Amino acid sequence: MSKKIIVYKNYESPCQIKIKEVNSFGQGIAVFEDCEVYVEGALEGEEILVEIGAPFANGSKRRPGKIISFIKKSPDRADDFNGLEHPSLYSYGNMTYEASLRKKKSDIVNAVRKAGLSPELVEDVQPCDISKPSRFKSIRHFAVNSGRIINGFYKSRSHDVIEIKESKFEPRWFSDFAIKLCEILSSLNVSVYDEKTGSGELRALFLRDTLEGRLCTLIVSSKVSDDIKEAYLNTAKQFDIDSVYINVNSDKGNRVLGDMTYLAGGAESVELPLCGYKFTAGPHTFLQVNYPVAQKLYETAVSWCGQEKSAVALDLCCGVGTMSLCLAPHFKEVYGLEIVEESIIAAKNNAKLNAVDNVFFDVADITKGLPSYLKDKNIRAIICDPARSGIGDKACLQLCKLKAPLKLAYIFCSLTALSRDLKILCSNGYKVEAVKGFDMFPFSSHVETVVLMSRVER
């Protein structure tokens, strides 16, 4: 049985609207009669003449709006788009930087309110120095344009590649190397992978700069020929790249890295200096992209945990042990727990590299409870830095079994996870003392948020 088509009202252009808020996609939202209008690039408080399009879906009250002209612009508008090469890649790219920080703080405040907590707990967002590179890892996707291979980023909410010739927030060599490699591979008539048909060789290029070393990984759909490998290695050599990898991803999904990675040339890893320690980085190593802001985030979390030489600290979802090592001087023992075995192996190696002997790492799923050997430990501080989805209700309830006094620094990638997990923790013995955002990705809608909590007696 076919679905009934609901007739919608056409509005004669232009329609005058006033933007009431901006969503995480950078769309201004306004109400016009009985519909909600979404306008790309409009800012809160702006009065605009728009053309209102058909509903996004049959029967929906949500409709797109296209700007015809401005009646009143926001003082927060950056008409030059802050010098960004491709403003459409940045949700908040049409705001001044100061306005984007206020917007991110507002986003955090809304999430905190959803958790039933006071907005007064939220501090100003830690800014990034936007005059310098801040993204030290990049994934460039390949595409074909007018018969030549190009590289770039996916357009928002699509897999259409926007060609990148220079990226303001990345080291210059990322773009220069990627462009040169595209030229060489085009001359060799190498094919680009097509997600629809599953045919073609080139998929993506992974780039990392640790300030002390350079690493690249060429992601392909199948084993490459000697000609391609030689061209890739020679180009990498021209750009002084220390560690050169090839990754084979034959999966038809949109996962970037496949299961098979091999060293094509150079060193197995490069070193990253962070918080006074050295960490090894390979093609699969998870590290925060923005080192300067990450260091400030880590310092905030570690400082909150305090110092108690007779006690134990936990680093949950510890990754390769960055914050575990930072905690080590302040506690008798530090235990780093992580569900990904490869990360635990790297964490143990990092402890050895830095001659830290009071840090212990283990593979563990914290949703199933803390390892039994920790139950009699004098745990006084916890740092938790999970993936975007957060640790969830089961793991939160496990943390609620621990006794006071205890300090918890919980780092959130997602404000949705923040609202959900804070409700559980605060209903079961934790008190939020402060909330602070860190601007890892300028002009994007993303914000890393640290919530500082204490376990209170009930």
Short mmCIF file of C-alpha atoms in Angstrom, two decimals:
data_model
loop_
_atom_site.label_atom_id
_atom_site.label_comp_id
_atom_site.label_asym_id
_atom_site.label_seq_id
_atom_site.Cartn_x
_atom_site.Cartn_y
_atom_site.Cartn_z
CA MET A 1 0.00 0.00 0.00
CA SER A 2 1.51 3.34 -1.06
CA LYS A 3 2.03 6.04 1.54
CA LYS A 4 -0.39 8.95 1.42
CA ILE A 5 1.20 12.13 0.05
CA ILE A 6 0.43 15.08 2.30
CA VAL A 7 -0.07 18.33 0.42
CA TYR A 8 2.02 21.17 1.80
CA LYS A 9 1.58 24.91 1.57
CA ASN A 10 3.78 26.88 -0.81
CA TYR A 11 5.01 30.23 0.48
CA GLU A 12 5.51 33.12 -1.90
CA SER A 13 9.05 34.47 -1.67
CA PRO A 14 10.49 36.37 0.01
CA CYS A 15 9.44 35.36 3.55
CA GLN A 16 10.76 37.34 6.50
CA ILE A 17 12.09 35.30 9.42
CA LYS A 18 14.13 35.81 12.61
CA ILE A 19 16.64 33.15 13.63
CA LYS A 20 16.03 31.85 17.16
CA GLU A 21 18.96 29.41 17.44
CA VAL A 22 21.79 27.70 15.55
CA ASN A 23 22.16 23.91 15.50
CA SER A 24 25.34 21.82 15.45
CA PHE A 25 25.32 21.76 11.62
CA GLY A 26 25.55 25.55 11.49
CA GLN A 27 21.94 25.97 10.39
CA GLY A 28 19.93 28.87 11.75
CA ILE A 29 16.44 27.81 12.85
CA ALA A 30 13.35 30.02 12.68
CA VAL A 31 9.59 29.53 12.96
CA PHE A 32 7.39 30.75 10.12
CA GLU A 33 3.65 30.20 10.55
CA ASP A 34 3.33 26.47 11.32
CA CYS A 35 6.72 25.32 10.02
CA GLU A 36 10.31 25.28 11.24
CA VAL A 37 12.78 26.74 8.74
CA TYR A 38 16.44 25.65 8.57
CA VAL A 39 18.78 28.18 6.94
CA GLU A 40 22.40 27.33 6.11
CA GLY A 41 24.81 29.91 7.51
CA ALA A 42 22.28 32.05 9.38
CA LEU A 43 23.13 33.24 12.91
CA GLU A 44 21.02 33.67 16.02
CA GLY A 45 19.10 36.95 16.10
CA GLU A 46 19.46 37.67 12.39
CA GLU A 47 16.43 38.91 10.46
CA ILE A 48 16.43 37.54 6.93
CA LEU A 49 14.39 37.35 3.77
CA VAL A 50 14.36 33.73 2.60
CA GLU A 51 12.89 31.41 0.04
CA ILE A 52 11.20 28.50 1.84
CA GLY A 53 11.48 25.14 0.12
CA ALA A 54 9.45 21.93 0.25
CA PRO A 55 9.41 19.89 3.51
CA PHE A 56 12.42 17.66 4.15
CA ALA A 57 10.06 14.68 4.31
CA ASN A 58 6.44 13.93 3.52
CA GLY A 59 4.27 15.50 6.22
CA SER A 60 7.20 17.16 8.01
CA LYS A 61 6.93 20.70 9.37
CA ARG A 62 10.68 21.15 8.86
CA ARG A 63 11.66 22.96 5.68
CA PRO A 64 14.83 24.44 4.17
CA GLY A 65 15.27 28.17 3.77
CA LYS A 66 17.58 29.88 1.28
CA ILE A 67 18.88 33.36 2.11
CA ILE A 68 17.78 36.06 -0.34
CA SER A 69 18.98 39.07 1.66
CA PHE A 70 19.63 40.28 5.19
CA ILE A 71 17.45 42.78 7.00
CA LYS A 72 19.59 42.67 10.14
CA LYS A 73 22.95 40.92 10.49
CA SER A 74 24.36 39.58 13.74
CA PRO A 75 27.38 41.43 15.21
CA ASP A 76 28.90 37.95 15.58
CA ARG A 77 28.98 37.40 11.82
CA ALA A 78 32.39 37.04 10.17
CA ASP A 79 31.75 38.11 6.58
CA ASP A 80 35.24 36.99 5.57
CA PHE A 81 34.60 33.51 7.04
CA ASN A 82 37.74 33.96 9.16
CA GLY A 83 39.94 33.29 6.14
CA LEU A 84 38.84 29.65 6.03
CA GLU A 85 39.55 27.94 2.70
CA HIS A 86 36.25 26.05 2.61
CA PRO A 87 33.77 27.59 5.08
CA SER A 88 31.17 24.88 4.39
CA LEU A 89 33.43 22.40 6.22
CA TYR A 90 33.06 24.37 9.47
CA SER A 91 29.67 24.52 11.22
CA TYR A 92 30.58 27.75 13.02
CA GLY A 93 32.90 29.15 10.34
CA ASN A 94 30.74 32.22 9.69
CA MET A 95 31.02 33.40 13.32
CA THR A 96 33.87 35.35 14.84
CA TYR A 97 36.14 33.07 16.85
CA GLU A 98 34.98 34.64 20.14
CA ALA A 99 31.35 34.02 19.12
CA SER A 100 32.12 30.38 18.27
CA LEU A 101 33.54 29.89 21.78
CA ARG A 102 30.42 31.44 23.33
CA LYS A 103 28.29 29.17 21.16
CA LYS A 104 30.20 26.10 22.36
CA LYS A 105 29.79 27.22 25.96
CA SER A 106 26.06 27.62 25.31
CA ASP A 107 25.95 24.09 23.87
CA ILE A 108 27.60 22.78 27.05
CA VAL A 109 25.18 24.77 29.23
CA ASN A 110 22.21 23.20 27.43
CA ALA A 111 23.66 19.71 27.95
CA VAL A 112 24.28 20.41 31.64
CA ARG A 113 20.70 21.66 32.03
CA LYS A 114 19.41 18.41 30.49
CA ALA A 115 21.29 16.57 33.23
CA GLY A 116 19.37 18.62 35.80
CA LEU A 117 22.42 20.65 36.86
CA SER A 118 23.07 24.37 37.26
CA PRO A 119 24.50 26.25 34.25
CA GLU A 120 26.60 28.22 36.77
CA LEU A 121 28.92 25.19 36.88
CA VAL A 122 30.05 25.83 33.29
CA GLU A 123 33.26 27.81 32.81
CA ASP A 124 34.42 29.60 29.66
CA VAL A 125 35.77 27.37 26.90
CA GLN A 126 39.56 27.03 26.70
CA PRO A 127 40.50 28.66 23.37
CA CYS A 128 42.90 27.41 20.73
CA ASP A 129 45.61 29.60 19.21
CA ILE A 130 44.08 29.90 15.74
CA SER A 131 47.15 31.65 14.36
CA LYS A 132 49.06 28.35 14.42
CA PRO A 133 48.45 24.78 13.17
CA SER A 134 46.32 22.79 15.60
CA ARG A 135 45.29 19.63 13.72
CA PHE A 136 48.26 17.31 13.61
CA LYS A 137 46.41 14.35 12.12
CA SER A 138 44.47 14.35 8.87
CA ILE A 139 42.54 11.88 6.75
CA ARG A 140 42.38 12.92 3.11
CA HIS A 141 39.97 11.09 0.80
CA PHE A 142 40.66 10.58 -2.89
CA ALA A 143 38.33 11.43 -5.78
CA VAL A 144 38.53 12.16 -9.50
CA ASN A 145 37.86 15.60 -10.95
CA SER A 146 38.16 16.26 -14.71
CA GLY A 147 40.27 13.16 -15.16
CA ARG A 148 42.79 13.93 -12.41
CA ILE A 149 43.11 12.55 -8.89
CA ILE A 150 42.32 15.02 -6.12
CA ASN A 151 42.37 14.77 -2.33
CA GLY A 152 40.24 16.43 0.29
CA PHE A 153 37.62 16.18 3.00
CA TYR A 154 34.07 14.92 2.83
CA LYS A 155 31.39 17.55 2.47
CA SER A 156 29.14 17.75 5.54
CA ARG A 157 26.75 14.78 5.78
CA SER A 158 27.96 13.25 2.50
CA HIS A 159 30.85 11.37 0.91
CA ASP A 160 31.38 14.00 -1.76
CA VAL A 161 35.03 15.12 -1.64
CA ILE A 162 35.86 18.82 -1.43
CA GLU A 163 39.34 19.33 -2.89
CA ILE A 164 41.82 20.75 -0.39
CA LYS A 165 44.88 22.67 -1.56
CA GLU A 166 45.67 24.22 1.80
CA SER A 167 44.23 23.73 5.28
CA LYS A 168 44.70 26.60 7.72
CA PHE A 169 44.82 24.45 10.83
CA GLU A 170 47.12 21.69 9.55
CA PRO A 171 50.90 21.60 8.96
CA ARG A 172 51.60 22.85 5.44
CA TRP A 173 53.32 19.63 4.37
CA PHE A 174 50.05 17.69 4.71
CA SER A 175 48.56 19.48 1.69
CA ASP A 176 51.79 19.79 -0.28
CA PHE A 177 52.54 16.08 0.04
CA ALA A 178 48.97 15.00 -0.71
CA ILE A 179 48.80 17.18 -3.85
CA LYS A 180 52.17 15.94 -5.11
CA LEU A 181 51.18 12.32 -4.50
CA CYS A 182 47.94 12.86 -6.43
CA GLU A 183 49.92 14.24 -9.38
CA ILE A 184 52.28 11.24 -9.40
CA LEU A 185 49.49 8.68 -9.06
CA SER A 186 47.47 10.41 -11.80
CA SER A 187 50.47 10.07 -14.14
CA LEU A 188 50.53 6.34 -13.38
CA ASN A 189 46.80 6.05 -14.22
CA VAL A 190 46.00 4.65 -10.78
CA SER A 191 42.26 4.25 -10.21
CA VAL A 192 40.33 5.76 -7.31
CA TYR A 193 38.04 3.57 -5.23
CA ASP A 194 34.31 3.92 -5.95
CA GLU A 195 32.14 3.19 -2.91
CA LYS A 196 29.11 2.39 -5.07
CA THR A 197 30.76 -0.20 -7.31
CA GLY A 198 33.53 -1.37 -4.97
CA SER A 199 36.09 -0.96 -7.76
CA GLY A 200 39.30 1.10 -7.84
CA GLU A 201 42.50 1.19 -5.79
CA LEU A 202 43.07 4.48 -3.92
CA ARG A 203 40.87 5.10 -0.89
CA ALA A 204 42.46 7.59 1.50
CA LEU A 205 45.65 9.08 2.89
CA PHE A 206 46.34 9.23 6.63
CA LEU A 207 48.84 11.90 7.78
CA ARG A 208 50.35 12.56 11.20
CA ASP A 209 52.85 15.12 12.49
CA THR A 210 54.14 14.67 16.05
CA LEU A 211 56.39 17.75 15.99
CA GLU A 212 59.34 15.34 16.17
CA GLY A 213 58.40 13.07 13.30
CA ARG A 214 56.19 12.60 10.25
CA LEU A 215 54.07 9.56 9.40
CA CYS A 216 51.85 8.71 6.44
CA THR A 217 49.64 5.75 5.54
CA LEU A 218 48.26 5.18 2.04
CA ILE A 219 44.96 3.31 2.24
CA VAL A 220 44.17 1.11 -0.76
CA SER A 221 41.58 -1.53 -1.62
CA SER A 222 44.10 -4.26 -2.50
CA LYS A 223 47.84 -4.87 -2.57
CA VAL A 224 49.54 -2.21 -4.68
CA SER A 225 51.94 -2.77 -7.56
CA ASP A 226 55.67 -2.17 -7.20
CA ASP A 227 55.37 0.94 -9.41
CA ILE A 228 52.82 2.54 -7.10
CA LYS A 229 54.78 1.60 -3.99
CA GLU A 230 58.00 3.04 -5.43
CA ALA A 231 56.29 6.29 -6.44
CA TYR A 232 54.72 6.58 -2.99
CA LEU A 233 58.03 5.99 -1.20
CA ASN A 234 59.93 8.43 -3.42
CA THR A 235 57.33 11.15 -2.85
CA ALA A 236 57.38 10.56 0.91
CA LYS A 237 61.17 10.86 0.88
CA GLN A 238 60.92 14.28 -0.80
CA PHE A 239 58.87 15.49 2.18
CA ASP A 240 61.15 14.00 4.86
CA ILE A 241 58.48 11.60 6.08
CA ASP A 242 60.00 9.30 8.70
CA SER A 243 57.47 6.46 8.77
CA VAL A 244 55.70 5.26 5.60
CA TYR A 245 52.89 2.70 5.74
CA ILE A 246 50.40 1.07 3.41
CA ASN A 247 47.03 -0.15 4.67
CA VAL A 248 44.81 -2.54 2.72
CA ASN A 249 41.09 -2.05 3.26
CA SER A 250 38.99 -4.34 1.07
CA ASP A 251 35.88 -3.72 3.15
CA LYS A 252 32.97 -2.19 1.21
CA GLY A 253 31.90 -0.14 4.23
CA ASN A 254 33.09 3.36 5.11
CA ARG A 255 35.68 2.35 7.72
CA VAL A 256 38.92 4.20 6.92
CA LEU A 257 41.60 1.70 7.96
CA GLY A 258 41.48 -1.97 7.06
CA ASP A 259 42.87 -4.90 9.02
CA MET A 260 46.17 -5.25 7.15
CA THR A 261 48.84 -2.58 7.64
CA TYR A 262 52.48 -2.96 6.67
CA LEU A 263 55.56 -0.78 6.84
CA ALA A 264 56.61 0.31 3.36
CA GLY A 265 59.67 2.26 4.46
CA GLY A 266 61.32 4.14 7.30
CA ALA A 267 60.80 3.82 11.05
CA GLU A 268 58.04 1.74 12.64
CA SER A 269 56.83 4.70 14.69
CA VAL A 270 57.48 8.34 15.49
CA GLU A 271 57.71 9.99 18.90
CA LEU A 272 55.38 12.63 20.32
CA PRO A 273 56.46 14.89 23.22
CA LEU A 274 53.47 15.62 25.46
CA CYS A 275 53.22 16.80 29.07
CA GLY A 276 56.92 16.16 29.64
CA TYR A 277 56.78 12.56 28.38
CA LYS A 278 57.48 10.81 25.09
CA PHE A 279 54.86 8.67 23.36
CA THR A 280 55.28 6.46 20.32
CA ALA A 281 52.78 6.92 17.50
CA GLY A 282 52.01 4.50 14.70
CA PRO A 283 49.26 4.34 12.07
CA HIS A 284 46.69 2.88 14.50
CA THR A 285 47.63 4.90 17.60
CA PHE A 286 44.85 7.05 19.03
CA LEU A 287 46.10 10.45 20.15
CA GLN A 288 44.29 13.74 20.47
CA VAL A 289 44.69 15.73 17.26
CA ASN A 290 45.30 19.15 18.84
CA TYR A 291 48.39 18.74 21.03
CA PRO A 292 48.53 22.24 22.61
CA VAL A 293 44.89 22.19 23.74
CA ALA A 294 45.07 18.48 24.68
CA GLN A 295 47.93 19.26 27.04
CA LYS A 296 45.82 21.91 28.78
CA LEU A 297 42.93 19.44 29.01
CA TYR A 298 45.20 16.76 30.53
CA GLU A 299 46.67 19.25 33.00
CA THR A 300 43.16 20.22 34.14
CA ALA A 301 42.09 16.60 34.65
CA VAL A 302 45.31 15.55 36.41
CA SER A 303 45.36 18.66 38.62
CA TRP A 304 41.82 17.92 39.78
CA CYS A 305 42.86 14.43 40.88
CA GLY A 306 45.29 15.98 43.36
CA GLN A 307 48.18 14.19 44.99
CA GLU A 308 48.09 11.34 47.49
CA LYS A 309 51.29 9.33 47.62
CA SER A 310 49.72 6.49 49.61
CA ALA A 311 46.71 6.10 47.31
CA VAL A 312 45.80 4.65 43.90
CA ALA A 313 44.52 6.44 40.79
CA LEU A 314 42.65 4.88 37.86
CA ASP A 315 42.81 5.92 34.22
CA LEU A 316 39.76 4.40 32.56
CA CYS A 317 39.70 4.11 28.76
CA CYS A 318 43.40 4.97 29.05
CA GLY A 319 44.34 4.56 25.38
CA VAL A 320 48.13 4.56 25.04
CA GLY A 321 48.64 5.79 28.60
CA THR A 322 49.02 9.55 28.13
CA MET A 323 47.18 10.60 31.29
CA SER A 324 48.26 7.47 33.21
CA LEU A 325 51.87 8.66 33.01
CA CYS A 326 50.83 12.19 33.98
CA LEU A 327 49.17 10.80 37.13
CA ALA A 328 52.16 8.63 38.09
CA PRO A 329 54.20 11.22 40.07
CA HIS A 330 51.20 12.04 42.26
CA PHE A 331 50.10 8.57 43.42
CA LYS A 332 51.55 5.36 44.81
CA GLU A 333 50.15 3.36 41.89
CA VAL A 334 48.21 4.13 38.71
CA TYR A 335 46.14 1.54 36.85
CA GLY A 336 45.22 2.14 33.23
CA LEU A 337 42.30 0.11 31.89
CA GLU A 338 41.33 -0.10 28.23
CA ILE A 339 39.22 -2.50 26.15
CA VAL A 340 41.49 -2.28 23.07
CA GLU A 341 44.41 -4.69 23.45
CA GLU A 342 46.64 -2.88 20.91
CA SER A 343 46.39 0.31 22.97
CA ILE A 344 47.40 -1.51 26.16
CA ILE A 345 50.49 -2.93 24.43
CA ALA A 346 51.40 0.61 23.32
CA ALA A 347 50.75 1.97 26.84
CA LYS A 348 53.12 -0.57 28.40
CA ASN A 349 55.78 0.37 25.86
CA ASN A 350 55.29 4.06 26.65
CA ALA A 351 55.76 3.40 30.37
CA LYS A 352 59.05 1.63 29.60
CA LEU A 353 60.14 4.40 27.24
CA ASN A 354 59.68 6.94 30.04
CA ALA A 355 61.06 4.70 32.83
CA VAL A 356 57.81 4.96 34.83
CA ASP A 357 57.47 1.89 37.06
CA ASN A 358 54.38 2.60 39.17
CA VAL A 359 51.90 2.45 36.28
CA PHE A 360 50.15 -0.81 35.38
CA PHE A 361 48.01 -1.47 32.31
CA ASP A 362 45.38 -4.10 31.67
CA VAL A 363 42.74 -5.00 29.09
CA ALA A 364 39.35 -4.61 30.78
CA ASP A 365 35.71 -3.88 29.98
CA ILE A 366 34.63 -1.49 32.71
CA THR A 367 30.93 -2.08 31.98
CA LYS A 368 31.46 -5.51 33.58
CA GLY A 369 33.07 -4.07 36.68
CA LEU A 370 36.57 -3.21 37.79
CA PRO A 371 39.12 -6.06 37.88
CA SER A 372 39.02 -7.98 41.17
CA TYR A 373 42.59 -7.01 42.07
CA LEU A 374 41.45 -3.38 42.42
CA LYS A 375 38.69 -4.01 44.95
CA ASP A 376 40.94 -3.71 48.00
CA LYS A 377 42.98 -0.81 46.62
CA ASN A 378 42.85 2.65 48.18
CA ILE A 379 41.39 4.39 45.10
CA ARG A 380 41.20 8.15 45.50
CA ALA A 381 41.15 9.51 41.94
CA ILE A 382 39.80 8.50 38.53
CA ILE A 383 40.21 9.93 35.06
CA CYS A 384 37.79 8.66 32.44
CA ASP A 385 38.25 9.51 28.75
CA PRO A 386 36.03 7.19 26.68
CA ALA A 387 35.05 7.20 23.03
CA ARG A 388 32.24 9.42 21.76
CA SER A 389 29.46 7.21 23.12
CA GLY A 390 30.65 7.65 26.73
CA ILE A 391 30.86 4.81 29.25
CA GLY A 392 27.08 4.36 29.60
CA ASP A 393 24.83 3.44 32.51
CA LYS A 394 26.42 0.10 33.51
CA ALA A 395 29.92 1.53 33.83
CA CYS A 396 28.60 4.64 35.61
CA LEU A 397 26.89 2.44 38.19
CA GLN A 398 30.17 0.55 38.68
CA LEU A 399 31.87 3.85 39.53
CA CYS A 400 29.08 4.61 41.97
CA LYS A 401 30.05 1.52 44.01
CA LEU A 402 33.37 3.16 44.94
CA LYS A 403 33.53 4.93 48.29
CA ALA A 404 34.31 8.53 49.18
CA PRO A 405 36.58 10.45 49.30
CA LEU A 406 37.15 10.19 45.57
CA LYS A 407 37.73 12.63 42.73
CA LEU A 408 36.59 11.94 39.17
CA ALA A 409 37.57 13.81 36.00
CA TYR A 410 35.28 12.65 33.18
CA ILE A 411 36.17 13.81 29.66
CA PHE A 412 33.28 13.85 27.17
CA CYS A 413 33.49 13.93 23.36
CA SER A 414 29.69 14.05 23.08
CA LEU A 415 27.33 16.40 24.90
CA THR A 416 24.55 13.83 24.53
CA ALA A 417 26.67 11.36 26.50
CA LEU A 418 27.42 14.10 29.04
CA SER A 419 23.72 14.70 29.76
CA ARG A 420 23.02 10.97 30.07
CA ASP A 421 25.97 9.93 32.24
CA LEU A 422 25.90 12.94 34.59
CA LYS A 423 22.28 12.16 35.46
CA ILE A 424 23.30 8.68 36.58
CA LEU A 425 26.44 9.71 38.46
CA CYS A 426 24.77 12.63 40.25
CA SER A 427 21.82 10.46 41.26
CA ASN A 428 24.16 7.95 42.85
CA GLY A 429 26.62 9.85 44.98
CA TYR A 430 28.67 12.17 42.77
CA LYS A 431 28.67 15.97 42.89
CA VAL A 432 29.75 18.12 39.94
CA GLU A 433 32.19 20.84 40.96
CA ALA A 434 33.04 22.38 37.57
CA VAL A 435 32.52 21.89 33.82
CA LYS A 436 34.94 23.23 31.21
CA GLY A 437 35.10 22.91 27.43
CA PHE A 438 38.28 22.73 25.36
CA ASP A 439 38.32 23.91 21.76
CA MET A 440 40.17 21.11 19.98
CA PHE A 441 38.62 21.88 16.58
CA PRO A 442 38.19 25.62 15.95
CA PHE A 443 35.00 26.71 14.15
CA SER A 444 33.56 23.17 14.22
CA SER A 445 30.62 22.37 16.51
CA HIS A 446 32.74 19.82 18.40
CA VAL A 447 33.94 20.54 21.92
CA GLU A 448 35.78 18.30 24.37
CA THR A 449 34.30 18.79 27.84
CA VAL A 450 35.88 17.96 31.18
CA VAL A 451 33.55 17.47 34.13
CA LEU A 452 35.23 17.59 37.54
CA MET A 453 33.37 15.63 40.22
CA SER A 454 33.66 14.46 43.82
CA ARG A 455 32.22 11.31 45.38
CA VAL A 456 30.18 12.38 48.40
CA GLU A 457 28.98 10.39 51.39
CA ARG A 458 25.30 9.56 51.15
#
